[in-house]
Tab-separated table of C-alpha atoms and ligand atoms in Angstrom:
chain	number	residue	atom	x	y	z
A	14	MET	CA	17.621	30.552	-49.804
A	15	ASN	CA	20.187	29.557	-47.199
A	16	SER	CA	23.813	30.292	-47.928
A	17	THR	CA	26.768	31.869	-46.228
A	18	VAL	CA	27.385	35.289	-47.720
A	19	ASN	CA	28.911	38.513	-46.568
A	20	PRO	CA	26.832	41.394	-47.951
A	21	ALA	CA	28.098	44.956	-47.930
A	22	SER	CA	28.322	46.798	-44.682
A	23	THR	CA	26.413	50.026	-44.155
A	24	HIS	CA	27.899	53.131	-45.728
A	25	SER	CA	26.727	56.461	-47.064
A	26	TYR	CA	25.700	56.368	-50.702
A	27	GLY	CA	26.187	58.816	-53.562
A	28	GLY	CA	28.454	57.566	-56.351
A	29	THR	CA	31.403	57.433	-53.974
A	30	THR	CA	34.194	54.909	-53.596
A	31	ALA	CA	32.246	53.449	-50.685
A	32	ALA	CA	29.232	53.014	-52.961
A	33	ARG	CA	31.312	51.235	-55.600
A	34	LYS	CA	32.749	48.957	-52.932
A	35	GLY	CA	29.229	48.308	-51.679
A	36	VAL	CA	28.037	47.210	-55.119
A	37	GLN	CA	31.133	45.047	-55.526
A	38	ALA	CA	30.644	43.294	-52.184
A	39	VAL	CA	26.986	42.601	-52.905
A	40	ASP	CA	27.822	41.483	-56.412
A	41	GLU	CA	30.475	39.006	-55.309
A	42	ALA	CA	28.143	37.528	-52.706
A	43	LEU	CA	25.329	37.233	-55.234
A	44	ALA	CA	27.591	35.699	-57.896
A	45	ALA	CA	28.660	33.054	-55.347
A	46	HIS	CA	24.993	32.485	-54.522
A	47	PHE	CA	24.143	31.898	-58.200
A	48	GLN	CA	27.061	29.490	-58.445
A	49	ARG	CA	26.066	27.586	-55.310
A	50	PHE	CA	22.460	27.191	-56.421
A	51	ALA	CA	23.233	26.802	-60.114
A	52	ALA	CA	20.830	23.904	-60.506
A	53	ASP	CA	17.844	25.799	-59.063
A	54	LEU	CA	18.667	29.190	-60.579
A	55	GLN	CA	19.630	27.907	-64.046
A	56	PRO	CA	18.793	30.864	-66.334
A	57	ALA	CA	18.109	28.764	-69.458
A	58	THR	CA	15.416	26.740	-67.673
A	59	LEU	CA	13.969	29.816	-66.009
A	60	HIS	CA	13.950	31.691	-69.329
A	61	LYS	CA	11.739	28.987	-70.819
A	62	THR	CA	9.357	29.165	-67.857
A	63	PHE	CA	9.338	32.978	-68.121
A	64	ASP	CA	8.515	32.785	-71.839
A	65	ASP	CA	5.881	30.063	-71.448
A	66	GLN	CA	4.144	32.184	-68.799
A	67	GLY	CA	3.969	35.286	-71.002
A	68	ALA	CA	6.947	37.090	-69.425
A	69	PHE	CA	6.349	36.097	-65.796
A	70	LEU	CA	8.387	34.127	-63.275
A	71	TYR	CA	7.852	33.314	-59.597
A	72	LEU	CA	10.485	31.747	-57.354
A	73	GLU	CA	9.469	31.028	-53.786
A	74	ASP	CA	13.067	30.965	-52.566
A	75	PHE	CA	15.599	33.262	-54.222
A	76	LEU	CA	17.534	35.668	-52.015
A	77	PRO	CA	20.397	34.550	-49.770
A	78	SER	CA	19.025	34.664	-46.220
A	79	ALA	CA	21.741	37.166	-45.206
A	80	PHE	CA	20.423	39.511	-47.905
A	81	THR	CA	16.855	39.189	-46.651
A	82	GLU	CA	18.108	40.084	-43.173
A	83	LYS	CA	19.819	43.183	-44.593
A	84	LEU	CA	16.562	44.160	-46.282
A	85	VAL	CA	14.705	43.862	-42.984
A	86	GLU	CA	17.299	46.209	-41.448
A	87	ALA	CA	16.701	48.567	-44.376
A	88	VAL	CA	12.967	48.543	-43.671
A	89	ARG	CA	13.641	49.592	-40.081
A	90	ALA	CA	15.920	52.400	-41.291
A	91	VAL	CA	13.361	53.923	-43.673
A	92	THR	CA	10.210	53.395	-41.590
A	93	PRO	CA	10.122	57.017	-40.282
A	94	SER	CA	10.108	58.201	-43.925
A	95	ILE	CA	7.149	56.201	-45.265
A	96	ASN	CA	4.825	58.209	-47.515
A	97	ARG	CA	1.220	56.991	-47.253
A	98	ASN	CA	-1.264	57.339	-50.115
A	99	TYR	CA	-4.919	56.559	-50.582
A	100	ILE	CA	-6.713	56.585	-53.909
A	101	PRO	CA	-10.317	55.468	-53.405
A	102	GLY	CA	-11.049	52.312	-55.352
A	103	HIS	CA	-7.462	51.820	-56.506
A	104	LYS	CA	-4.778	51.761	-53.833
A	105	ALA	CA	-3.846	52.415	-50.239
A	106	GLY	CA	-0.491	51.873	-48.593
A	107	GLY	CA	2.913	53.300	-47.896
A	108	SER	CA	5.956	53.749	-50.136
A	109	VAL	CA	9.558	54.780	-49.809
A	110	SER	CA	11.240	55.976	-52.994
A	111	ARG	CA	14.763	55.387	-54.260
A	112	HIS	CA	15.775	58.879	-53.184
A	113	THR	CA	15.076	58.077	-49.522
A	114	ILE	CA	16.601	54.618	-49.913
A	115	ASP	CA	19.827	56.183	-51.230
A	116	GLU	CA	20.088	58.221	-48.037
A	117	LEU	CA	18.949	55.680	-45.471
A	118	ALA	CA	19.316	52.163	-46.889
A	119	PRO	CA	22.172	52.029	-49.436
A	120	PHE	CA	22.347	48.224	-49.363
A	121	ILE	CA	19.221	48.240	-51.541
A	122	ALA	CA	20.872	50.549	-54.073
A	123	ASP	CA	23.899	48.245	-54.135
A	124	LEU	CA	21.729	45.201	-54.746
A	125	TYR	CA	19.825	46.988	-57.537
A	126	ARG	CA	23.098	47.693	-59.371
A	127	SER	CA	24.656	44.249	-58.927
A	128	PRO	CA	25.967	43.182	-62.365
A	129	ALA	CA	25.475	39.515	-61.380
A	130	LEU	CA	21.788	40.187	-60.706
A	131	ILE	CA	21.289	42.214	-63.884
A	132	LYS	CA	23.051	39.603	-66.056
A	133	TRP	CA	20.927	36.846	-64.556
A	134	LEU	CA	17.730	38.826	-65.232
A	135	GLU	CA	18.891	39.497	-68.791
A	136	LYS	CA	19.226	35.773	-69.402
A	137	ILE	CA	15.745	35.170	-68.046
A	138	SER	CA	14.077	38.010	-69.954
A	139	GLY	CA	16.156	37.679	-73.141
A	140	ASP	CA	16.542	41.482	-73.164
A	141	THR	CA	19.457	43.801	-72.482
A	142	LEU	CA	18.525	45.633	-69.298
A	143	GLN	CA	19.543	49.040	-68.016
A	144	GLU	CA	19.052	50.794	-64.718
A	145	SER	CA	16.170	53.260	-64.642
A	146	PRO	CA	17.257	56.914	-64.866
A	147	ALA	CA	18.436	58.596	-61.671
A	148	ASP	CA	15.244	60.646	-61.325
A	149	ASP	CA	12.827	57.700	-61.511
A	150	PRO	CA	11.538	57.139	-57.950
A	151	HIS	CA	10.369	53.600	-58.898
A	152	ALA	CA	13.884	52.430	-59.847
A	153	TYR	CA	13.967	50.828	-56.423
A	154	ALA	CA	11.236	51.345	-53.874
A	155	LEU	CA	9.741	49.722	-50.792
A	156	TYR	CA	5.982	49.205	-50.507
A	157	PHE	CA	4.231	48.876	-47.147
A	158	TYR	CA	0.876	47.207	-46.442
A	159	THR	CA	0.406	47.940	-42.761
A	160	LYS	CA	-3.200	49.051	-42.262
A	161	ALA	CA	-6.488	47.266	-42.823
A	162	GLY	CA	-7.452	47.722	-46.465
A	163	ASP	CA	-3.968	48.502	-47.777
A	164	HIS	CA	-3.857	47.114	-51.313
A	165	ILE	CA	-3.376	47.973	-54.954
A	166	GLY	CA	-6.074	47.209	-57.519
A	167	TRP	CA	-5.698	45.527	-60.911
A	168	HIS	CA	-3.126	47.266	-63.101
A	169	TYR	CA	-0.148	46.882	-65.392
A	170	ASP	CA	3.274	48.358	-64.577
A	171	THR	CA	2.947	50.428	-67.737
A	172	SER	CA	6.180	51.551	-69.347
A	173	TYR	CA	6.323	55.284	-69.972
A	174	TYR	CA	9.743	54.700	-71.493
A	175	GLU	CA	10.425	54.155	-75.155
A	176	GLY	CA	11.415	50.560	-74.399
A	177	ARG	CA	10.152	47.804	-72.156
A	178	ARG	CA	9.947	48.070	-68.366
A	179	TYR	CA	10.625	45.007	-66.235
A	180	THR	CA	9.593	44.673	-62.598
A	181	LEU	CA	11.447	42.574	-60.047
A	182	LEU	CA	9.484	42.086	-56.814
A	183	LEU	CA	11.293	40.748	-53.750
A	184	GLY	CA	9.469	39.641	-50.618
A	185	VAL	CA	10.980	41.283	-47.517
A	186	MET	CA	8.554	40.865	-44.599
A	187	ASP	CA	5.179	39.175	-44.569
A	188	ASP	CA	2.840	38.684	-41.680
A	189	SER	CA	-0.266	39.156	-43.779
A	190	SER	CA	-2.894	37.503	-45.920
A	191	CYS	CA	-1.974	39.709	-48.916
A	192	ARG	CA	-1.594	37.894	-52.212
A	193	LEU	CA	-0.271	38.846	-55.597
A	194	ASP	CA	-3.122	37.925	-57.928
A	195	TYR	CA	-2.226	37.948	-61.619
A	196	GLU	CA	-3.453	37.097	-65.081
A	197	LEU	CA	-1.036	35.761	-67.685
A	198	HIS	CA	-1.338	36.210	-71.465
A	199	THR	CA	-3.894	39.044	-71.339
A	200	ARG	CA	-2.068	40.838	-74.172
A	201	THR	CA	-1.921	37.752	-76.370
A	202	PRO	CA	-5.333	37.182	-78.002
A	203	GLU	CA	-4.487	33.682	-79.272
A	204	ILE	CA	-3.685	32.377	-75.763
A	205	PRO	CA	-6.467	32.175	-73.132
A	206	ASP	CA	-5.953	34.337	-70.035
A	207	GLN	CA	-4.526	32.287	-67.192
A	208	PRO	CA	-5.205	33.478	-63.635
A	209	GLY	CA	-2.834	32.798	-60.755
A	210	SER	CA	-2.113	33.887	-57.208
A	211	VAL	CA	0.954	33.724	-54.969
A	212	GLN	CA	1.854	34.834	-51.480
A	213	ILE	CA	5.466	35.986	-51.772
A	214	PRO	CA	7.472	34.963	-48.696
A	215	PRO	CA	10.548	36.881	-47.528
A	216	GLY	CA	13.320	36.055	-49.985
A	217	GLY	CA	10.845	35.127	-52.746
A	218	LEU	CA	11.001	36.653	-56.224
A	219	VAL	CA	8.572	37.700	-58.932
A	220	PHE	CA	9.903	38.993	-62.268
A	221	PHE	CA	7.746	40.201	-65.165
A	222	ASP	CA	7.334	42.530	-68.135
A	223	GLY	CA	5.239	45.369	-66.704
A	224	ASP	CA	3.137	45.837	-69.837
A	225	LYS	CA	2.208	42.153	-70.018
A	226	LEU	CA	1.225	41.132	-66.489
A	227	ARG	CA	-2.134	42.271	-65.164
A	228	HIS	CA	-1.861	42.100	-61.393
A	229	ARG	CA	-2.982	43.358	-58.003
A	230	ILE	CA	-2.163	43.002	-54.294
A	231	THR	CA	-5.175	41.921	-52.249
A	232	PRO	CA	-6.186	44.038	-49.206
A	233	ALA	CA	-4.417	43.615	-45.874
A	234	ARG	CA	-6.562	42.879	-42.814
A	235	ALA	CA	-6.283	44.543	-39.412
A	236	ASN	CA	-2.976	43.994	-37.590
A	237	GLU	CA	-1.246	42.611	-40.660
A	238	PHE	CA	2.128	43.740	-41.939
A	239	ARG	CA	3.761	43.260	-45.316
A	240	VAL	CA	6.721	44.907	-47.027
A	241	SER	CA	7.928	44.235	-50.543
A	242	LEU	CA	10.809	45.646	-52.543
A	243	THR	CA	10.496	46.528	-56.212
A	244	PHE	CA	13.282	47.009	-58.738
A	245	GLU	CA	12.566	48.457	-62.168
A	246	TYR	CA	14.826	47.878	-65.184
A	247	VAL	CA	14.289	49.244	-68.684
A	248	THR	CA	15.456	48.440	-72.199
A	249	ASN	CA	15.548	52.092	-73.308
A	250	PRO	CA	15.677	54.812	-70.627
A	251	ASN	CA	14.484	57.590	-72.944
A	252	MET	CA	11.116	59.117	-72.193
A	253	ARG	CA	9.315	61.834	-74.133
A	254	PRO	CA	8.530	65.002	-72.095
A	255	TRP	CA	4.744	64.502	-72.049
A	256	GLN	CA	5.123	60.871	-70.939
A	257	ARG	CA	7.531	62.116	-68.250
A	258	PHE	CA	4.951	64.610	-67.008
A	259	ILE	CA	2.173	61.999	-66.834
A	260	SER	CA	4.497	59.571	-65.070
A	261	ASN	CA	5.573	62.198	-62.525
A	262	MET	CA	2.007	63.237	-61.735
A	263	LYS	CA	1.003	59.601	-61.230
A	264	ASP	CA	3.983	58.976	-58.954
A	265	SER	CA	3.321	62.131	-56.905
A	266	ILE	CA	-0.329	61.373	-56.298
A	267	ALA	CA	-0.279	57.596	-56.070
A	268	TYR	CA	3.082	56.857	-54.490
A	269	PHE	CA	5.788	59.124	-53.186
A	270	GLY	CA	4.412	62.690	-52.842
A	271	PHE	CA	5.370	65.779	-54.850
A	272	GLY	CA	8.429	66.485	-52.680
A	273	GLN	CA	10.105	63.223	-53.670
A	274	VAL	CA	9.105	63.160	-57.327
A	275	PHE	CA	9.820	66.798	-58.203
A	276	ARG	CA	12.831	67.163	-55.946
A	277	ARG	CA	15.374	67.953	-58.661
A	278	LYS	CA	14.760	71.504	-59.775
A	279	GLY	CA	15.830	72.045	-63.365
A	280	GLY	CA	16.573	68.330	-63.746
A	281	ARG	CA	15.154	66.083	-66.431
A	282	ASN	CA	11.707	66.263	-64.863
A	283	GLY	CA	11.608	69.933	-65.870
A	284	ALA	CA	8.524	70.402	-63.723
A	285	ALA	CA	9.798	71.680	-60.418
B	305	FE2	FE1	2.447	46.693	-60.101
């Protein structure tokens, strides 16, 4: 979405004054963006669409173009740190976890925490949303589809938390044939399943309840390149220890590697 904004400049992250200023700068720019495009981004209308589609919303044009440009810069900054995974029959691709993003691409962390963004998502979902806990590598993460066959098979973004888990997907770069295929209403027996498919352009948005949307990303072909950004918000950040263990093992094997997932010795993971 075209608009004149002034997103936060680069700074080192870590709960510092600079980080707070970063969130504030992003937040002010985003709040102005919501104001400028109030007619298109009207939360009441979008909430109805979200509800009618079984907790799913797609907007082809969402992010201010200056934000998308900052995300492309972020992709360049984290590229040396991509962790590639391959699970036969399920997924192949690269990921960069929130821990690496905090160090190398703090603009993403600032965007994730923007109160204007979170309030807008709350109005669309009808839920009170919280950030994912500090040790959840999915809180914000970049996903790379850069080799022939990179994909992720049909799945739900299952919540291992005691509450609901919402996924916000933002298109960052796309020179690929990859599509987000999805099926609406699969958890609602009285409503027929409704298949759909979108190709999310840079700046596009998808928002859904992870336990309700069955979805996949179709395989990349040779010489294609796609990067998407995922934010995860929860309604209750508590997680029972066994659920935490299962979640960590899944993240280590399927996404970020053991080093990233179990990096906090003696932390809430309790598994390092
Ligand atoms: Fe997913």
